[in-house]
PDB file of C-alpha atoms in Angstrom:
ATOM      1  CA  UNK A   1       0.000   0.000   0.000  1.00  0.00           C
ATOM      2  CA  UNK A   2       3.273   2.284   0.771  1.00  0.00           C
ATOM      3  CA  UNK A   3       4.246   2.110  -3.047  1.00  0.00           C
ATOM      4  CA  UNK A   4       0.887   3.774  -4.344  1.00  0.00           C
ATOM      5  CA  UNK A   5       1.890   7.096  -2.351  1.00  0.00           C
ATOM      6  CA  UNK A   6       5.266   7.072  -3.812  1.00  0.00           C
ATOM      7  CA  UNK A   7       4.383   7.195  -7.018  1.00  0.00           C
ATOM      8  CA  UNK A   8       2.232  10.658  -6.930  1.00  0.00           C
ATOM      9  CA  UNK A   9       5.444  12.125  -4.752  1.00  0.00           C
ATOM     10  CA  UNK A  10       7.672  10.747  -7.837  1.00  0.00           C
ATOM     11  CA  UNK A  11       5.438  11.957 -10.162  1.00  0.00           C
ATOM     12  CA  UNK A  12       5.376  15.525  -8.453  1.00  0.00           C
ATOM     13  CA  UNK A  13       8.952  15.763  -8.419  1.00  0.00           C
ATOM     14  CA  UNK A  14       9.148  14.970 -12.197  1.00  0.00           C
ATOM     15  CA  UNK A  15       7.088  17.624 -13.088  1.00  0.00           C
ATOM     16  CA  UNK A  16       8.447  20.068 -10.911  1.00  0.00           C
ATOM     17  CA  UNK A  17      11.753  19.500 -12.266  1.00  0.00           C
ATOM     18  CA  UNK A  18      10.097  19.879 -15.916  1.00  0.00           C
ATOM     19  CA  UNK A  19       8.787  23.372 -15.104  1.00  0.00           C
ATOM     20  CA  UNK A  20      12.449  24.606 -13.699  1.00  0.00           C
ATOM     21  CA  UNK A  21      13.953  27.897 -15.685  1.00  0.00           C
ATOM     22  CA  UNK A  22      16.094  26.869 -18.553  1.00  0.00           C
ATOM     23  CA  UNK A  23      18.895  29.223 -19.825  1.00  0.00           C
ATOM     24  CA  UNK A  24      19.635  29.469 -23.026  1.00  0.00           C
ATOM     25  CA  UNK A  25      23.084  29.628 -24.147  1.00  0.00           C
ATOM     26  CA  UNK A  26      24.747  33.158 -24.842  1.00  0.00           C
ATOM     27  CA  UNK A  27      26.590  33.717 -27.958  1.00  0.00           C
ATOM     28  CA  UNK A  28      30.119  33.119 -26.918  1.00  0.00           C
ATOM     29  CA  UNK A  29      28.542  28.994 -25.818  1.00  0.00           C
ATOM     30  CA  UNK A  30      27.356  28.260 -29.345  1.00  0.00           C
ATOM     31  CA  UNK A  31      30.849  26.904 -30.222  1.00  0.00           C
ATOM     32  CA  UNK A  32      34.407  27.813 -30.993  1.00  0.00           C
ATOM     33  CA  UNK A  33      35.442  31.328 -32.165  1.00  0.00           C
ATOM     34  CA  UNK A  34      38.390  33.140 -33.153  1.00  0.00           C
ATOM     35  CA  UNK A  35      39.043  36.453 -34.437  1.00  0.00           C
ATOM     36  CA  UNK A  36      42.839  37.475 -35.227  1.00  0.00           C
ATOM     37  CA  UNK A  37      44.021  40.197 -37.114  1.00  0.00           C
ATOM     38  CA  UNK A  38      45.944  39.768 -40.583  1.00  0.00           C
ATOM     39  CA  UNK A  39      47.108  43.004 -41.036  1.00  0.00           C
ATOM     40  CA  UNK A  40      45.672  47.004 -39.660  1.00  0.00           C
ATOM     41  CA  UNK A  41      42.201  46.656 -41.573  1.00  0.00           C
ATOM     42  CA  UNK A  42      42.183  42.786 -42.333  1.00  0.00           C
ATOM     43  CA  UNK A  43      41.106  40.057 -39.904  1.00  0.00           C
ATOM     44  CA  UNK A  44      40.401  36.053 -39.914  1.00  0.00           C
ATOM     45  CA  UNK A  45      36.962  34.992 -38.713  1.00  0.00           C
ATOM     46  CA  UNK A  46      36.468  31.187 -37.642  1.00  0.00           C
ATOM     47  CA  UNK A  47      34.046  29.405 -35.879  1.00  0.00           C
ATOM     48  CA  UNK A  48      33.586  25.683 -35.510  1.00  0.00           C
ATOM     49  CA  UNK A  49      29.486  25.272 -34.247  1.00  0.00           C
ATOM     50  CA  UNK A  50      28.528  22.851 -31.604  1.00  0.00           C
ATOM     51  CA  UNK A  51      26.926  19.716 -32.818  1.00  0.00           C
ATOM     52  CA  UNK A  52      23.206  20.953 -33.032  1.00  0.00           C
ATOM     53  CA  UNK A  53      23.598  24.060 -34.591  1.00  0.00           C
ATOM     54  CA  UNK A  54      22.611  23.591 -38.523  1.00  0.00           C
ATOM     55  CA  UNK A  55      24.769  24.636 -41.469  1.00  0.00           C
ATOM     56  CA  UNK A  56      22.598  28.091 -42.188  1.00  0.00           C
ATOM     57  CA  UNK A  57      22.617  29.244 -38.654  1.00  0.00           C
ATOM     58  CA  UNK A  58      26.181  29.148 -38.212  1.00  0.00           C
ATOM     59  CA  UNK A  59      27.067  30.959 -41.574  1.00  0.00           C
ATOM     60  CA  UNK A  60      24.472  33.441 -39.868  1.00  0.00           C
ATOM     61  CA  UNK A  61      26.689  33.194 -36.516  1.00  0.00           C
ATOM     62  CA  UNK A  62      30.351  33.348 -38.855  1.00  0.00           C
ATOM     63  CA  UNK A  63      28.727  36.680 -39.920  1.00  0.00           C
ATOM     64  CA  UNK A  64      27.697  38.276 -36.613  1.00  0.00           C
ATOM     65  CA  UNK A  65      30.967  37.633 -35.183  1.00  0.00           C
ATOM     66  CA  UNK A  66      32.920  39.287 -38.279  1.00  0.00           C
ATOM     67  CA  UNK A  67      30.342  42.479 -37.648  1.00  0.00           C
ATOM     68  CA  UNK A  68      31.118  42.252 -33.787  1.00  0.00           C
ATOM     69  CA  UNK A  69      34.964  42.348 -34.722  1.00  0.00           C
ATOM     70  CA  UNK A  70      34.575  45.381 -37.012  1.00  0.00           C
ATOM     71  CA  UNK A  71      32.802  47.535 -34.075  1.00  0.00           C
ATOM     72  CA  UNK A  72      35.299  46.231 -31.612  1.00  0.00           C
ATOM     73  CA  UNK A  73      38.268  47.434 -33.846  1.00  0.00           C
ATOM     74  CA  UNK A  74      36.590  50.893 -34.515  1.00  0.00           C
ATOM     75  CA  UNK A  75      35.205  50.522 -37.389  1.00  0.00           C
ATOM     76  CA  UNK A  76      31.467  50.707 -39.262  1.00  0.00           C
ATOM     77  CA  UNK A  77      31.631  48.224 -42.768  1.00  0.00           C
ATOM     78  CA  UNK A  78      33.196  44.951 -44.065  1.00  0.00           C
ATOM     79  CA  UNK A  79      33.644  42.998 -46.786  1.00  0.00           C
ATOM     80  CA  UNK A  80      34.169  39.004 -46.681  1.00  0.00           C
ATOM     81  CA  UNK A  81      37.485  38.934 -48.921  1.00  0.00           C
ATOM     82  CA  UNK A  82      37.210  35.605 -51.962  1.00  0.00           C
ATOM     83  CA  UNK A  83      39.786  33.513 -51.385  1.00  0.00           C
ATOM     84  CA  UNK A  84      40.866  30.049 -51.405  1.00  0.00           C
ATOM     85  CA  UNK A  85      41.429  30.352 -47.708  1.00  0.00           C
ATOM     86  CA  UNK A  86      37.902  30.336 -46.612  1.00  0.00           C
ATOM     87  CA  UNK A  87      36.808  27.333 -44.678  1.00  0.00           C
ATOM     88  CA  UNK A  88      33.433  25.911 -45.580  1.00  0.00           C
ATOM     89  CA  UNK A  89      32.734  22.596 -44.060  1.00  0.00           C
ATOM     90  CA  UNK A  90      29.012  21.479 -43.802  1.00  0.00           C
ATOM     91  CA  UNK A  91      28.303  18.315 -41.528  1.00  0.00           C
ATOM     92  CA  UNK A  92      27.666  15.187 -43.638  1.00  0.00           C
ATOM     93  CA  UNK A  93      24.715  13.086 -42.889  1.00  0.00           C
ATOM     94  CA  UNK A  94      25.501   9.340 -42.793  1.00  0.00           C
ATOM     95  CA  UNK A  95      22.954   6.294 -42.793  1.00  0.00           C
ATOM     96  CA  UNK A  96      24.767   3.342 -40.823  1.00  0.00           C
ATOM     97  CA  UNK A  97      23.450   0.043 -39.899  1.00  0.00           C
ATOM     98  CA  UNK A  98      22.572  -1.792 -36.818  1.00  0.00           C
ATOM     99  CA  UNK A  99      21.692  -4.911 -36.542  1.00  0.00           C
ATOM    100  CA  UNK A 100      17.901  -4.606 -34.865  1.00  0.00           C
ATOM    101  CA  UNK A 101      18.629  -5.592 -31.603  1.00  0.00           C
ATOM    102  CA  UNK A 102      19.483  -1.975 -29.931  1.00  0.00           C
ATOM    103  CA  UNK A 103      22.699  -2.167 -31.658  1.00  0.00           C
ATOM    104  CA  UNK A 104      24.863  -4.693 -30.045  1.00  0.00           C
ATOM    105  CA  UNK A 105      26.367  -8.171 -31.797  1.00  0.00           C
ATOM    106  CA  UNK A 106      26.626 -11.200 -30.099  1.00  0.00           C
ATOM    107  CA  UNK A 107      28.410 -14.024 -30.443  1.00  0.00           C
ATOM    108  CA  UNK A 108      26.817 -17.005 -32.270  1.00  0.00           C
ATOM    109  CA  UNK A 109      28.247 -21.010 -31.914  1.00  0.00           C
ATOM    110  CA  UNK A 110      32.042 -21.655 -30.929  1.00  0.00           C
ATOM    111  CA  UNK A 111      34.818 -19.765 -31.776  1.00  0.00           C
ATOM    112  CA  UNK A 112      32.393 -17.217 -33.990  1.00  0.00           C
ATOM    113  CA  UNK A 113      31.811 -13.329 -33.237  1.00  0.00           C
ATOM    114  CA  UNK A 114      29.700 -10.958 -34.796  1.00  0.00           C
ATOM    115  CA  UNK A 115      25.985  -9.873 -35.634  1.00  0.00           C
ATOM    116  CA  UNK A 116      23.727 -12.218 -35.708  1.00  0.00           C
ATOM    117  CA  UNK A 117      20.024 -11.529 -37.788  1.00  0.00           C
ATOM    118  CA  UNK A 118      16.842 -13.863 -36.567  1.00  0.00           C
ATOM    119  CA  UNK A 119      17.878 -16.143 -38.600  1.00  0.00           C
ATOM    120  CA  UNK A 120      21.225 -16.626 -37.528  1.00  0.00           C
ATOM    121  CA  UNK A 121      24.851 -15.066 -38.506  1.00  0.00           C
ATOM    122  CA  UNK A 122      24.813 -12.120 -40.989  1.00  0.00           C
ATOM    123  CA  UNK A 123      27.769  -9.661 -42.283  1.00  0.00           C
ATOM    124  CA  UNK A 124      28.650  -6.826 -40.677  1.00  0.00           C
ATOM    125  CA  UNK A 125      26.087  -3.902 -41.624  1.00  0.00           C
ATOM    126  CA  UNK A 126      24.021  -5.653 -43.603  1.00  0.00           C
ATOM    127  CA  UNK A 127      20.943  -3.464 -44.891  1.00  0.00           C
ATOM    128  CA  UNK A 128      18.535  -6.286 -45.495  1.00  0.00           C
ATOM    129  CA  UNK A 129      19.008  -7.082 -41.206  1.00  0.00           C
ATOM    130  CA  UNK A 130      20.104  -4.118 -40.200  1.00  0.00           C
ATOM    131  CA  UNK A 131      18.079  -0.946 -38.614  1.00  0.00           C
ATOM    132  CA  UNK A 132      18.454   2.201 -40.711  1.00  0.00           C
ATOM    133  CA  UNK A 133      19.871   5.522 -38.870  1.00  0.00           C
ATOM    134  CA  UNK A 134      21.300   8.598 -40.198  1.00  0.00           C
ATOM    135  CA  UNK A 135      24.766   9.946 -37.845  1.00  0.00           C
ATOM    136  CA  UNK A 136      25.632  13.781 -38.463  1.00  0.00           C
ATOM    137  CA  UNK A 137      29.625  13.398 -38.616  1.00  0.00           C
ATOM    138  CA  UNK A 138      31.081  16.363 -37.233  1.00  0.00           C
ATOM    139  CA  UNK A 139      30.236  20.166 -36.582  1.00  0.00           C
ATOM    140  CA  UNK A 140      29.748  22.816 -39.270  1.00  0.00           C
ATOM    141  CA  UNK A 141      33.476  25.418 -39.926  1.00  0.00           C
ATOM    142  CA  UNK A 142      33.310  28.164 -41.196  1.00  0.00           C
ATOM    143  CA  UNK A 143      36.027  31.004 -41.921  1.00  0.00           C
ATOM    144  CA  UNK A 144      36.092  33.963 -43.286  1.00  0.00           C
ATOM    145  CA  UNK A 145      38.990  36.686 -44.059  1.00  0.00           C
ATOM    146  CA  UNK A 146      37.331  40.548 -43.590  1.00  0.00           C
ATOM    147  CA  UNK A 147      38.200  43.774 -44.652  1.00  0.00           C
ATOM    148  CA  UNK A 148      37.123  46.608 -42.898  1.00  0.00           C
ATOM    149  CA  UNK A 149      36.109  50.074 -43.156  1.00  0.00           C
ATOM    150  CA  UNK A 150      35.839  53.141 -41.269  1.00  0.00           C
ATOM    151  CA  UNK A 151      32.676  54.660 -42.987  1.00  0.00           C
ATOM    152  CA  UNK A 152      30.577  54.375 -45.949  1.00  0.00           C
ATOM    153  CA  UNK A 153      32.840  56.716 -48.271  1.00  0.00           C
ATOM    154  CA  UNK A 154      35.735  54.258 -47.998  1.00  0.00           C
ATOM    155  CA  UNK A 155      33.682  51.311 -47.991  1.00  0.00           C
ATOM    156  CA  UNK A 156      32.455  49.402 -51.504  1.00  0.00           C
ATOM    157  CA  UNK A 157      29.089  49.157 -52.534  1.00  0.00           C
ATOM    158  CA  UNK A 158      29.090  45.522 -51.243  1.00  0.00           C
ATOM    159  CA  UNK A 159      29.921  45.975 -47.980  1.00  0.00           C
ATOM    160  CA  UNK A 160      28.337  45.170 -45.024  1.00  0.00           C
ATOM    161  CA  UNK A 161      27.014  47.500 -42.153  1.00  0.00           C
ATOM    162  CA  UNK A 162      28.027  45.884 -39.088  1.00  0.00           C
ATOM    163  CA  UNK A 163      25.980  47.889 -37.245  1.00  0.00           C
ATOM    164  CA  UNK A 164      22.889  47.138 -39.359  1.00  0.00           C
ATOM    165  CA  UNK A 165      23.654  43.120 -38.921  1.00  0.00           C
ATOM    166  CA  UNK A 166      24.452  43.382 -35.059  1.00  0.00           C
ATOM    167  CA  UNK A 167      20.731  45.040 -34.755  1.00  0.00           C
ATOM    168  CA  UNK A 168      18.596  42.403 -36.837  1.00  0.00           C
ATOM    169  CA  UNK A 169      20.747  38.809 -36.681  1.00  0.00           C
ATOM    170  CA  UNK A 170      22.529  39.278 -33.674  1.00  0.00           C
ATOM    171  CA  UNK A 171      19.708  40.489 -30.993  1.00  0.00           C
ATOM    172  CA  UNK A 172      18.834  36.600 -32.344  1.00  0.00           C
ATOM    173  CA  UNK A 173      21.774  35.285 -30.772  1.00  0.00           C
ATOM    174  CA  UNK A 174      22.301  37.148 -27.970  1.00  0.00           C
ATOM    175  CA  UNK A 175      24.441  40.508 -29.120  1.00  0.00           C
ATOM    176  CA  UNK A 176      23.958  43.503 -28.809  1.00  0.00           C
ATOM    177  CA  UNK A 177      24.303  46.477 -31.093  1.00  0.00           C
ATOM    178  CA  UNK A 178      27.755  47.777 -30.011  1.00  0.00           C
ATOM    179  CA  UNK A 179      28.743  43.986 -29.893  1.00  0.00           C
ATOM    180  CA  UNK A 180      28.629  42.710 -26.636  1.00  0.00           C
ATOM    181  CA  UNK A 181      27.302  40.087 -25.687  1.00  0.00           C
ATOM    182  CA  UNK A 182      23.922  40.021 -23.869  1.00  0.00           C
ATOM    183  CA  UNK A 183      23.583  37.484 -20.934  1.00  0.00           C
ATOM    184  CA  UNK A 184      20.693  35.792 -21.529  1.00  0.00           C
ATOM    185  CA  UNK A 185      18.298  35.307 -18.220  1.00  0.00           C
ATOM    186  CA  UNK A 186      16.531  32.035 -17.640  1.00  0.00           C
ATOM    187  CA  UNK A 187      12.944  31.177 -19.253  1.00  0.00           C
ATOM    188  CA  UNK A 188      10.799  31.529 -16.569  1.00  0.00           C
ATOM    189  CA  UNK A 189       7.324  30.933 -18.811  1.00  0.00           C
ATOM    190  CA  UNK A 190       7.011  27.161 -18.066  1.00  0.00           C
TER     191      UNK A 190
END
């Protein structure tokens, strides 16, 4: 009879701990950065994302940080410089094969191991036994050489206003117009 009043307590506790504030990462947790100058006006961007951060949101990230290192070096526009140097590395998507039974092999008669199907023995990954699942391999680089500018009259056409991107993508991820970075307070709507 005990047992039956431990499980509302468990269950209480369960969603108690579901309903706790979350915080969300700030911009400097979202992976690995680096900024270095190349010269007075030219500087190397790079930025390796953590594992669940998608392809298109960490070109969008590459970018803020290259406006955030204009502002912090005193100055308004940039241009991403073409050249072979820049880093583009997507994650791949790979489909690998288990072999139905939560992934493990087991041995099967004397002296033999490795997967075995229902019906006995099987080669390693083998698609007609095996369980289907797509692996992301690896984190999404990105790198990008800048040039900046101190104002528009310098500038070319194409260049970017830091300021500009800092106001619309980065209030996204957590920066703020001048370039710092805002510390994000937990979620407290649950």
């Amino acid at each position: 009879m005990k047992a039956f009043h431990f499980i509302p307590a468990l269950a209480m506790t369960a969603l108690i701990a579901g309903c706790s504030p979350s915080t969300p990462l700030s911009f400097n947790q979202l992976g690995d950065f680096s900024a270095y100058p190349l010269n007075q006006q030219t500087y190397r961007i790079a930025y390796t994302a953590n594992d669940d951060i998608s392809y298109s949101a960490a070109q969008n990230i590459t970018l803020i940080k290259a406006a955030q290192t204009t502002i912090q070096n005193g100055y308004k526009y940039f241009i991403v410089m073409n050249s072979v140097n820049n880093v583009h590395k997507q994650p791949q998507k790979e489909v690998t094969y288990t072999d139905g039974f939560g992934g493990g092999y087991w041995g099967s008669g004397p002296g033999y191991w490795g997967p075995t199907g229902p019906w006995g023995p099987v080669g390693w990954n083998d698609p007609f036994y095996g369980v289907p699942q797509v692996v992301t391999t690896g984190p999404a680089e990105i790198a990008y050489n800048i040039q900046c500018y101190p104002n528009e009259q310098t500038a070319p056409k194409n260049a970017y206003n830091a300021s500009l991107i800092l106001q619309t993508i980065g209030q996204k991820y957590g920066v703020s117009p001048t370039g710092q970075v805002i510390i994000q307070q937990p979620d407290q709507q649950k």
